């Protein structure tokens, strides 16, 4: 059911798992790909079928926004949707404010689309999203000729006066950000000429992959030190094509981490997206000694997919280089929980991007661990976690700050803590992982409010 009402608070007390976790499960569809599938289908001409779509609150906000902009967006069955678009440049001016809820991805990507169409629009969001920076997309997109009016610091609500004949952009990202890169590329779709984006470190490339899938001409060239240049030829004829959304590796991370930590566990997550620019966590877990097995590799919808099995066992600390951060930026909270249980120290480098997520995710992750007896420190943009080599003390109250990943990380922490862990609110988990608690209970977690 499509529901976008503000969720009521759902506190949770998590106690240590009394039996191993076991089973084979599938996690919801990839959130990044789900957002893009809806947006690109709305910009294409014709009817696109989407299967495996994540039906969390964030993605439902994108569906509602594209509907408000003139596309026909219909839910056919659970995870199965149809989108009929009128073609590039044909978006309609929305009658009302576009409420993006908690989704920074949707707000930033949609900014690029709205800036490059000759319509007026206003975006807002929930309390968390209204506090997050939009200046990082406003600055480059203003060069298209679009006009932006925002609150101080570039915060939502944001009014956008788009331009029907936008100038193509050439932009070098000051920091690695797939969202900013995607906003610039999406603005370039409706611009005559070539749009060029240079990124210092390769970030997730779902936008490039899906643009090609819908018929756009996108080329990628490597730079030194891991950077890339992405070039888009403007005003392509985007044609409807079906999209199969793989399981979200960021959601699979919580299930796999729990299985690695609860003694005696073995859990398989089926159909996980394995895009190499999204799998930094899996690389890091293996460096920590994790028994993480890959099977049934295949390609679906242009994205690599496979089944991952996690088997519990001893883990040790790790030093994660800064250049790996873009491939696992959403997974640092759960990695910090894993590191807290490992033997020895861990250092995660170059986490400045975590300060501008759903919350200041860096400080929130530190607080999550400290309140549960874990030694953790921040030096510059690095996080240092001293592992206990076993169960952490626990016993703390975790303030999730309306951040779904913090809530899920705290839940996993509680499953392997000596004392119960209180999570102040799990309602926002539904933005990315509807049914998380039920799924965890299906493998033996024993979670109850």
Tab-separated table of C-alpha atoms in Angstrom:
chain	number	residue	atom	x	y	z
A	1	UNK	CA	0.000	0.000	0.000
A	2	UNK	CA	1.282	3.468	-0.839
A	3	UNK	CA	1.473	5.346	2.444
A	4	UNK	CA	3.532	8.404	3.123
A	5	UNK	CA	2.141	9.550	6.438
A	6	UNK	CA	4.690	10.596	9.057
A	7	UNK	CA	5.488	7.424	11.005
A	8	UNK	CA	4.666	7.209	14.681
A	9	UNK	CA	7.657	6.682	16.958
A	10	UNK	CA	8.550	3.005	17.505
A	11	UNK	CA	11.099	2.467	20.274
A	12	UNK	CA	12.742	-0.946	20.561
A	13	UNK	CA	14.703	-2.758	23.249
A	14	UNK	CA	17.116	-5.277	21.727
A	15	UNK	CA	18.451	-8.196	23.760
A	16	UNK	CA	21.285	-10.537	22.943
A	17	UNK	CA	20.352	-13.321	20.524
A	18	UNK	CA	19.960	-16.618	22.366
A	19	UNK	CA	20.299	-18.882	19.323
A	20	UNK	CA	22.262	-18.691	16.046
A	21	UNK	CA	20.732	-16.896	13.089
A	22	UNK	CA	19.974	-19.064	10.062
A	23	UNK	CA	18.043	-19.049	6.835
A	24	UNK	CA	17.907	-17.701	3.296
A	25	UNK	CA	16.268	-14.330	2.691
A	26	UNK	CA	15.926	-11.580	0.087
A	27	UNK	CA	16.279	-7.921	1.034
A	28	UNK	CA	14.289	-5.070	-0.542
A	29	UNK	CA	15.319	-3.611	-3.889
A	30	UNK	CA	18.255	-1.266	-4.194
A	31	UNK	CA	17.178	2.218	-3.126
A	32	UNK	CA	19.590	4.089	-5.400
A	33	UNK	CA	18.447	2.144	-8.459
A	34	UNK	CA	14.764	2.394	-7.481
A	35	UNK	CA	14.903	6.205	-7.341
A	36	UNK	CA	16.633	6.379	-10.709
A	37	UNK	CA	14.313	3.860	-12.366
A	38	UNK	CA	11.271	5.991	-11.529
A	39	UNK	CA	12.919	9.253	-12.583
A	40	UNK	CA	14.385	8.025	-15.850
A	41	UNK	CA	11.213	6.173	-16.799
A	42	UNK	CA	9.288	9.421	-16.296
A	43	UNK	CA	11.713	11.213	-18.636
A	44	UNK	CA	11.554	8.497	-21.302
A	45	UNK	CA	8.917	8.154	-23.968
A	46	UNK	CA	6.642	5.147	-23.526
A	47	UNK	CA	5.828	2.622	-20.826
A	48	UNK	CA	8.518	1.187	-18.539
A	49	UNK	CA	7.914	-1.836	-16.333
A	50	UNK	CA	9.872	-1.950	-13.083
A	51	UNK	CA	10.221	-5.106	-10.977
A	52	UNK	CA	11.823	-5.395	-7.546
A	53	UNK	CA	11.199	-1.714	-6.758
A	54	UNK	CA	11.878	-0.778	-3.151
A	55	UNK	CA	8.570	0.330	-1.642
A	56	UNK	CA	10.065	2.243	1.277
A	57	UNK	CA	8.953	5.756	2.136
A	58	UNK	CA	11.886	7.399	0.336
A	59	UNK	CA	11.098	5.768	-2.990
A	60	UNK	CA	7.354	6.372	-2.628
A	61	UNK	CA	8.183	10.087	-2.369
A	62	UNK	CA	9.986	9.875	-5.706
A	63	UNK	CA	7.010	8.047	-7.256
A	64	UNK	CA	4.656	10.780	-6.014
A	65	UNK	CA	6.959	13.523	-7.313
A	66	UNK	CA	7.183	12.045	-10.806
A	67	UNK	CA	3.411	11.641	-10.841
A	68	UNK	CA	3.036	15.311	-9.851
A	69	UNK	CA	5.339	16.218	-12.755
A	70	UNK	CA	3.055	14.580	-15.306
A	71	UNK	CA	4.157	10.960	-15.585
A	72	UNK	CA	1.695	8.119	-15.116
A	73	UNK	CA	3.036	6.047	-12.222
A	74	UNK	CA	1.078	2.930	-11.262
A	75	UNK	CA	1.691	0.161	-8.731
A	76	UNK	CA	0.671	-3.104	-10.385
A	77	UNK	CA	1.655	-5.553	-7.621
A	78	UNK	CA	4.119	-5.633	-4.703
A	79	UNK	CA	7.438	-4.402	-6.142
A	80	UNK	CA	6.012	-4.195	-9.669
A	81	UNK	CA	5.281	-0.777	-11.159
A	82	UNK	CA	4.533	0.790	-14.535
A	83	UNK	CA	5.642	4.295	-15.513
A	84	UNK	CA	4.525	6.071	-18.685
A	85	UNK	CA	6.563	9.124	-19.631
A	86	UNK	CA	5.997	11.726	-22.338
A	87	UNK	CA	9.649	12.123	-23.255
A	88	UNK	CA	12.510	14.385	-22.291
A	89	UNK	CA	11.521	18.036	-21.801
A	90	UNK	CA	7.816	17.252	-21.390
A	91	UNK	CA	7.479	17.489	-17.609
A	92	UNK	CA	4.530	19.512	-16.313
A	93	UNK	CA	4.656	22.159	-13.620
A	94	UNK	CA	3.492	20.597	-10.331
A	95	UNK	CA	0.346	21.985	-8.706
A	96	UNK	CA	1.776	21.748	-5.203
A	97	UNK	CA	4.994	21.521	-3.222
A	98	UNK	CA	7.006	18.341	-3.801
A	99	UNK	CA	7.574	16.710	-0.403
A	100	UNK	CA	10.661	14.471	-0.578
A	101	UNK	CA	10.316	13.178	2.980
A	102	UNK	CA	13.661	11.925	4.286
A	103	UNK	CA	15.335	11.333	0.932
A	104	UNK	CA	18.424	13.381	0.141
A	105	UNK	CA	19.051	11.257	-2.948
A	106	UNK	CA	15.637	12.080	-4.407
A	107	UNK	CA	15.899	15.782	-3.578
A	108	UNK	CA	19.353	16.235	-5.062
A	109	UNK	CA	18.780	14.194	-8.219
A	110	UNK	CA	15.405	15.805	-8.829
A	111	UNK	CA	17.032	19.233	-8.544
A	112	UNK	CA	18.986	18.475	-11.708
A	113	UNK	CA	15.829	17.467	-13.560
A	114	UNK	CA	13.800	20.455	-12.358
A	115	UNK	CA	16.568	22.960	-13.123
A	116	UNK	CA	16.617	21.880	-16.762
A	117	UNK	CA	12.888	22.142	-17.496
A	118	UNK	CA	11.066	25.444	-17.944
A	119	UNK	CA	8.802	25.029	-14.929
A	120	UNK	CA	8.566	26.415	-11.411
A	121	UNK	CA	8.682	24.024	-8.473
A	122	UNK	CA	9.235	23.941	-4.721
A	123	UNK	CA	10.740	21.029	-2.794
A	124	UNK	CA	10.585	20.401	0.923
A	125	UNK	CA	11.143	17.432	3.223
A	126	UNK	CA	10.945	16.218	6.798
A	127	UNK	CA	12.856	17.782	9.676
A	128	UNK	CA	15.985	15.788	8.911
A	129	UNK	CA	16.050	16.597	5.197
A	130	UNK	CA	15.345	20.281	5.781
A	131	UNK	CA	18.568	20.431	7.783
A	132	UNK	CA	20.756	18.861	5.114
A	133	UNK	CA	22.862	20.902	2.662
A	134	UNK	CA	21.593	21.468	-0.861
A	135	UNK	CA	24.179	24.112	-1.748
A	136	UNK	CA	26.379	21.383	-3.171
A	137	UNK	CA	23.886	20.952	-6.027
A	138	UNK	CA	22.577	24.524	-6.151
A	139	UNK	CA	26.029	25.916	-6.966
A	140	UNK	CA	26.763	23.849	-10.096
A	141	UNK	CA	23.141	23.773	-11.298
A	142	UNK	CA	22.868	27.565	-11.173
A	143	UNK	CA	25.253	27.643	-14.140
A	144	UNK	CA	22.506	26.079	-16.295
A	145	UNK	CA	20.573	29.355	-16.014
A	146	UNK	CA	18.127	28.031	-13.422
A	147	UNK	CA	17.363	30.165	-10.358
A	148	UNK	CA	17.233	28.779	-6.817
A	149	UNK	CA	15.820	30.297	-3.635
A	150	UNK	CA	16.552	28.448	-0.412
A	151	UNK	CA	16.808	28.954	3.318
A	152	UNK	CA	20.149	29.961	4.815
A	153	UNK	CA	22.888	27.473	4.050
A	154	UNK	CA	21.048	26.255	0.961
A	155	UNK	CA	18.536	24.273	3.002
A	156	UNK	CA	15.022	23.183	2.039
A	157	UNK	CA	12.388	24.350	1.292
A	158	UNK	CA	13.902	25.106	-2.093
A	159	UNK	CA	12.212	27.019	-4.923
A	160	UNK	CA	13.495	26.274	-8.434
A	161	UNK	CA	12.821	28.359	-11.528
A	162	UNK	CA	13.907	25.956	-14.218
A	163	UNK	CA	15.081	26.881	-17.691
A	164	UNK	CA	13.792	25.275	-20.890
A	165	UNK	CA	17.085	25.739	-22.745
A	166	UNK	CA	19.712	25.003	-20.075
A	167	UNK	CA	23.408	25.523	-20.665
A	168	UNK	CA	25.500	22.329	-20.623
A	169	UNK	CA	27.829	22.070	-17.644
A	170	UNK	CA	31.486	21.212	-17.162
A	171	UNK	CA	32.022	20.579	-13.476
A	172	UNK	CA	34.688	19.111	-11.254
A	173	UNK	CA	33.329	17.684	-8.016
A	174	UNK	CA	35.132	19.168	-4.993
A	175	UNK	CA	34.397	15.949	-3.073
A	176	UNK	CA	33.302	12.525	-4.265
A	177	UNK	CA	29.482	12.490	-4.367
A	178	UNK	CA	27.330	10.298	-6.589
A	179	UNK	CA	24.338	12.520	-5.814
A	180	UNK	CA	25.986	15.729	-7.031
A	181	UNK	CA	27.427	13.964	-10.074
A	182	UNK	CA	23.993	12.604	-10.916
A	183	UNK	CA	22.279	15.983	-10.473
A	184	UNK	CA	24.680	17.568	-12.979
A	185	UNK	CA	24.257	14.710	-15.465
A	186	UNK	CA	20.469	14.846	-15.185
A	187	UNK	CA	20.526	18.589	-15.847
A	188	UNK	CA	22.647	17.845	-18.906
A	189	UNK	CA	20.039	15.517	-20.363
A	190	UNK	CA	17.904	18.448	-21.530
A	191	UNK	CA	20.847	20.685	-22.515
A	192	UNK	CA	22.079	21.000	-26.085
A	193	UNK	CA	25.715	19.972	-26.314
A	194	UNK	CA	27.980	17.988	-24.033
A	195	UNK	CA	27.904	17.856	-20.243
A	196	UNK	CA	31.133	16.864	-18.516
A	197	UNK	CA	31.643	15.824	-14.887
A	198	UNK	CA	35.026	15.111	-13.352
A	199	UNK	CA	35.107	13.198	-10.066
A	200	UNK	CA	38.274	12.858	-7.954
A	201	UNK	CA	37.336	9.314	-6.878
A	202	UNK	CA	34.979	6.935	-8.673
A	203	UNK	CA	31.514	6.935	-7.065
A	204	UNK	CA	28.574	4.607	-7.626
A	205	UNK	CA	27.690	4.626	-11.319
A	206	UNK	CA	24.022	3.631	-11.327
A	207	UNK	CA	23.128	6.882	-13.091
A	208	UNK	CA	25.556	6.234	-15.948
A	209	UNK	CA	24.434	2.602	-16.281
A	210	UNK	CA	20.746	3.470	-16.323
A	211	UNK	CA	21.138	6.403	-18.704
A	212	UNK	CA	22.716	3.996	-21.190
A	213	UNK	CA	19.917	1.519	-20.509
A	214	UNK	CA	17.361	4.148	-21.595
A	215	UNK	CA	19.362	5.110	-24.694
A	216	UNK	CA	21.571	8.034	-23.667
A	217	UNK	CA	25.154	8.354	-24.905
A	218	UNK	CA	27.464	8.310	-21.875
A	219	UNK	CA	31.222	7.777	-21.919
A	220	UNK	CA	33.611	7.318	-19.000
A	221	UNK	CA	37.369	7.911	-19.033
A	222	UNK	CA	39.809	7.224	-16.215
A	223	UNK	CA	41.921	9.882	-14.546
A	224	UNK	CA	44.964	9.400	-12.370
A	225	UNK	CA	44.549	8.431	-8.688
A	226	UNK	CA	41.231	6.690	-9.277
A	227	UNK	CA	39.278	9.630	-10.694
A	228	UNK	CA	37.023	9.611	-13.743
A	229	UNK	CA	35.543	11.936	-16.352
A	230	UNK	CA	31.926	11.275	-17.362
A	231	UNK	CA	30.668	12.813	-20.610
A	232	UNK	CA	26.986	12.950	-21.595
A	233	UNK	CA	25.610	13.945	-24.993
A	234	UNK	CA	22.593	16.149	-24.367
A	235	UNK	CA	19.033	15.774	-25.610
A	236	UNK	CA	19.007	12.059	-26.390
A	237	UNK	CA	15.811	10.260	-27.265
A	238	UNK	CA	15.159	8.377	-24.036
A	239	UNK	CA	13.056	5.305	-24.806
A	240	UNK	CA	11.166	3.245	-22.236
A	241	UNK	CA	12.889	0.021	-21.216
A	242	UNK	CA	12.023	-2.375	-18.409
A	243	UNK	CA	14.160	-2.344	-15.263
A	244	UNK	CA	14.827	-5.209	-12.824
A	245	UNK	CA	16.009	-3.765	-9.502
A	246	UNK	CA	18.517	-5.970	-7.618
A	247	UNK	CA	18.577	-6.382	-3.833
A	248	UNK	CA	20.139	-3.413	-2.046
A	249	UNK	CA	23.682	-4.202	-0.821
A	250	UNK	CA	23.314	-1.460	1.807
A	251	UNK	CA	20.296	-3.291	3.239
A	252	UNK	CA	21.955	-6.707	2.937
A	253	UNK	CA	24.814	-5.314	5.033
A	254	UNK	CA	22.769	-5.384	8.252
A	255	UNK	CA	21.620	-8.983	7.806
A	256	UNK	CA	25.090	-10.194	6.858
A	257	UNK	CA	26.747	-8.310	9.740
A	258	UNK	CA	24.359	-9.842	12.246
A	259	UNK	CA	25.139	-13.299	10.877
A	260	UNK	CA	28.884	-12.681	11.145
A	261	UNK	CA	28.565	-11.590	14.790
A	262	UNK	CA	25.994	-13.920	16.381
A	263	UNK	CA	27.942	-17.119	17.250
A	264	UNK	CA	27.073	-20.186	15.184
A	265	UNK	CA	25.101	-18.245	12.551
A	266	UNK	CA	24.922	-18.868	8.805
A	267	UNK	CA	22.605	-16.736	6.671
A	268	UNK	CA	22.253	-16.336	2.900
A	269	UNK	CA	20.955	-13.155	1.282
A	270	UNK	CA	19.748	-13.829	-2.259
A	271	UNK	CA	19.955	-11.548	-5.269
A	272	UNK	CA	22.226	-8.828	-3.874
A	273	UNK	CA	23.472	-6.110	-6.220
A	274	UNK	CA	27.240	-6.432	-6.646
A	275	UNK	CA	28.132	-3.286	-8.553
A	276	UNK	CA	31.882	-2.941	-7.860
A	277	UNK	CA	31.383	0.693	-6.850
A	278	UNK	CA	29.018	-0.440	-4.067
A	279	UNK	CA	30.863	-3.412	-2.566
A	280	UNK	CA	33.527	-1.746	-0.433
A	281	UNK	CA	31.947	-3.163	2.716
A	282	UNK	CA	32.209	-6.737	1.483
A	283	UNK	CA	35.885	-6.191	0.627
A	284	UNK	CA	36.485	-4.717	4.077
A	285	UNK	CA	34.681	-7.524	5.911
A	286	UNK	CA	36.822	-10.086	4.125
A	287	UNK	CA	39.935	-8.136	5.153
A	288	UNK	CA	38.685	-8.497	8.748
A	289	UNK	CA	38.582	-12.264	8.313
A	290	UNK	CA	34.867	-12.609	7.586
A	291	UNK	CA	33.627	-15.854	6.062
A	292	UNK	CA	31.586	-14.289	3.265
A	293	UNK	CA	30.763	-16.589	0.360
A	294	UNK	CA	29.479	-15.583	-3.085
A	295	UNK	CA	27.404	-17.858	-5.290
A	296	UNK	CA	24.972	-17.773	-8.213
A	297	UNK	CA	26.583	-14.746	-9.874
A	298	UNK	CA	24.610	-13.270	-12.755
A	299	UNK	CA	23.675	-10.005	-14.512
A	300	UNK	CA	20.184	-8.529	-14.213
A	301	UNK	CA	19.138	-5.194	-15.718
A	302	UNK	CA	22.728	-4.297	-16.512
A	303	UNK	CA	23.876	-4.778	-12.901
A	304	UNK	CA	25.892	-7.716	-11.465
A	305	UNK	CA	23.947	-9.762	-8.908
A	306	UNK	CA	24.712	-12.727	-6.657
A	307	UNK	CA	23.862	-14.584	-3.450
A	308	UNK	CA	25.953	-13.873	-0.350
A	309	UNK	CA	26.316	-16.230	2.623
A	310	UNK	CA	27.779	-14.996	5.907
A	311	UNK	CA	29.094	-17.494	8.460
A	312	UNK	CA	29.968	-16.355	11.979
A	313	UNK	CA	33.608	-16.474	13.058
A	314	UNK	CA	36.429	-14.448	14.630
A	315	UNK	CA	37.177	-11.006	13.178
A	316	UNK	CA	40.097	-8.608	13.569
A	317	UNK	CA	40.555	-4.854	13.193
A	318	UNK	CA	41.189	-3.185	9.857
A	319	UNK	CA	42.542	0.075	8.388
A	320	UNK	CA	40.180	1.231	5.625
A	321	UNK	CA	41.705	3.680	3.112
A	322	UNK	CA	39.900	6.924	2.299
A	323	UNK	CA	39.614	6.049	-1.387
A	324	UNK	CA	37.289	3.170	-0.505
A	325	UNK	CA	34.784	5.454	1.232
A	326	UNK	CA	32.612	6.242	-1.819
A	327	UNK	CA	31.958	2.524	-2.396
A	328	UNK	CA	30.665	2.011	1.149
A	329	UNK	CA	29.652	5.454	2.413
A	330	UNK	CA	26.285	4.225	3.743
A	331	UNK	CA	27.797	1.192	5.476
A	332	UNK	CA	30.132	2.833	7.992
A	333	UNK	CA	27.652	2.723	10.921
A	334	UNK	CA	27.198	-1.042	10.610
A	335	UNK	CA	30.919	-1.518	9.913
A	336	UNK	CA	31.639	0.374	13.145
A	337	UNK	CA	29.397	-2.101	14.987
A	338	UNK	CA	31.307	-5.011	13.451
A	339	UNK	CA	34.617	-3.355	14.352
A	340	UNK	CA	33.439	-2.924	17.946
A	341	UNK	CA	33.208	-6.723	18.239
A	342	UNK	CA	36.445	-7.473	16.385
A	343	UNK	CA	39.806	-8.016	18.039
A	344	UNK	CA	42.053	-4.962	17.998
A	345	UNK	CA	41.728	-1.423	16.626
A	346	UNK	CA	40.122	-0.305	13.373
A	347	UNK	CA	40.575	2.992	11.545
A	348	UNK	CA	38.177	4.302	8.908
A	349	UNK	CA	39.706	7.143	6.926
A	350	UNK	CA	38.209	10.048	4.991
A	351	UNK	CA	34.648	10.139	6.342
A	352	UNK	CA	33.846	13.823	5.798
A	353	UNK	CA	30.833	12.866	3.650
A	354	UNK	CA	29.219	11.178	6.668
A	355	UNK	CA	28.699	14.582	8.264
A	356	UNK	CA	26.012	15.481	5.702
A	357	UNK	CA	23.921	12.316	5.581
A	358	UNK	CA	20.438	11.852	7.131
A	359	UNK	CA	22.080	12.994	10.351
A	360	UNK	CA	25.664	13.951	11.103
A	361	UNK	CA	26.202	10.238	10.756
A	362	UNK	CA	29.800	10.401	11.928
A	363	UNK	CA	29.005	11.933	15.324
A	364	UNK	CA	25.867	9.801	15.628
A	365	UNK	CA	27.841	6.596	15.044
A	366	UNK	CA	30.385	7.661	17.649
A	367	UNK	CA	27.568	8.309	20.133
A	368	UNK	CA	25.952	4.942	19.343
A	369	UNK	CA	29.160	3.112	20.276
A	370	UNK	CA	30.177	5.258	23.236
A	371	UNK	CA	26.800	4.901	24.944
A	372	UNK	CA	27.236	1.153	24.752
A	373	UNK	CA	30.691	0.984	26.256
A	374	UNK	CA	32.842	0.981	23.118
A	375	UNK	CA	36.034	3.049	22.911
A	376	UNK	CA	35.821	5.242	19.801
A	377	UNK	CA	37.415	8.510	18.719
A	378	UNK	CA	37.430	10.902	15.755
A	379	UNK	CA	40.699	12.357	14.491
A	380	UNK	CA	40.060	14.826	11.680
A	381	UNK	CA	37.820	12.904	9.276
A	382	UNK	CA	38.952	9.475	10.539
A	383	UNK	CA	37.043	7.272	12.978
A	384	UNK	CA	39.000	4.972	15.311
A	385	UNK	CA	37.221	2.041	16.962
A	386	UNK	CA	38.838	-0.174	19.596
A	387	UNK	CA	37.326	-3.641	19.291
A	388	UNK	CA	36.491	-5.743	22.327
A	389	UNK	CA	37.105	-9.114	20.703
A	390	UNK	CA	33.654	-10.214	21.838
A	391	UNK	CA	30.374	-8.873	23.141
A	392	UNK	CA	30.315	-5.125	23.762
A	393	UNK	CA	28.938	-3.970	27.146
A	394	UNK	CA	25.706	-2.481	25.725
A	395	UNK	CA	23.094	-1.095	28.085
A	396	UNK	CA	22.825	2.285	26.359
A	397	UNK	CA	20.075	4.348	24.761
A	398	UNK	CA	20.729	5.052	21.069
A	399	UNK	CA	19.364	8.294	19.639
A	400	UNK	CA	18.748	7.526	15.990
A	401	UNK	CA	18.187	11.162	14.897
A	402	UNK	CA	15.601	10.115	12.277
A	403	UNK	CA	18.319	8.053	10.551
A	404	UNK	CA	17.275	4.600	9.334
A	405	UNK	CA	20.824	3.232	9.100
A	406	UNK	CA	21.618	4.198	12.675
A	407	UNK	CA	18.459	2.447	13.847
A	408	UNK	CA	19.363	-0.779	12.036
A	409	UNK	CA	22.991	-0.604	13.190
A	410	UNK	CA	21.861	-0.180	16.787
A	411	UNK	CA	19.573	-3.191	16.396
A	412	UNK	CA	22.448	-5.386	15.229
A	413	UNK	CA	24.619	-4.081	18.080
A	414	UNK	CA	21.956	-5.104	20.590
A	415	UNK	CA	21.871	-8.679	19.263
A	416	UNK	CA	25.477	-9.189	20.414
A	417	UNK	CA	25.702	-6.878	23.457
A	418	UNK	CA	26.024	-8.058	27.059
A	419	UNK	CA	23.201	-5.768	28.230
A	420	UNK	CA	20.003	-4.766	26.369
A	421	UNK	CA	20.301	-1.836	23.952
A	422	UNK	CA	17.473	0.668	23.707
A	423	UNK	CA	16.748	2.216	20.319
A	424	UNK	CA	14.711	5.401	20.657
A	425	UNK	CA	12.905	5.060	17.309
A	426	UNK	CA	12.824	2.397	14.595
A	427	UNK	CA	9.994	3.944	12.550
A	428	UNK	CA	12.357	5.517	10.026
A	429	UNK	CA	13.748	2.107	9.058
A	430	UNK	CA	10.804	1.909	6.666
A	431	UNK	CA	12.326	4.638	4.503
A	432	UNK	CA	14.824	2.126	3.128
A	433	UNK	CA	14.062	-1.332	4.546
A	434	UNK	CA	10.353	-1.981	5.092
A	435	UNK	CA	9.866	-5.219	6.998
A	436	UNK	CA	13.369	-5.170	8.515
A	437	UNK	CA	12.334	-6.384	11.968
A	438	UNK	CA	10.092	-9.098	10.540
A	439	UNK	CA	12.902	-10.300	8.272
A	440	UNK	CA	15.382	-10.352	11.154
A	441	UNK	CA	12.921	-12.338	13.240
A	442	UNK	CA	12.482	-14.808	10.364
A	443	UNK	CA	16.161	-15.778	10.770
A	444	UNK	CA	15.920	-16.021	14.568
A	445	UNK	CA	16.704	-12.534	15.924
A	446	UNK	CA	13.828	-12.542	18.406
A	447	UNK	CA	13.196	-8.783	18.232
A	448	UNK	CA	10.132	-7.406	20.018
A	449	UNK	CA	9.088	-3.857	20.894
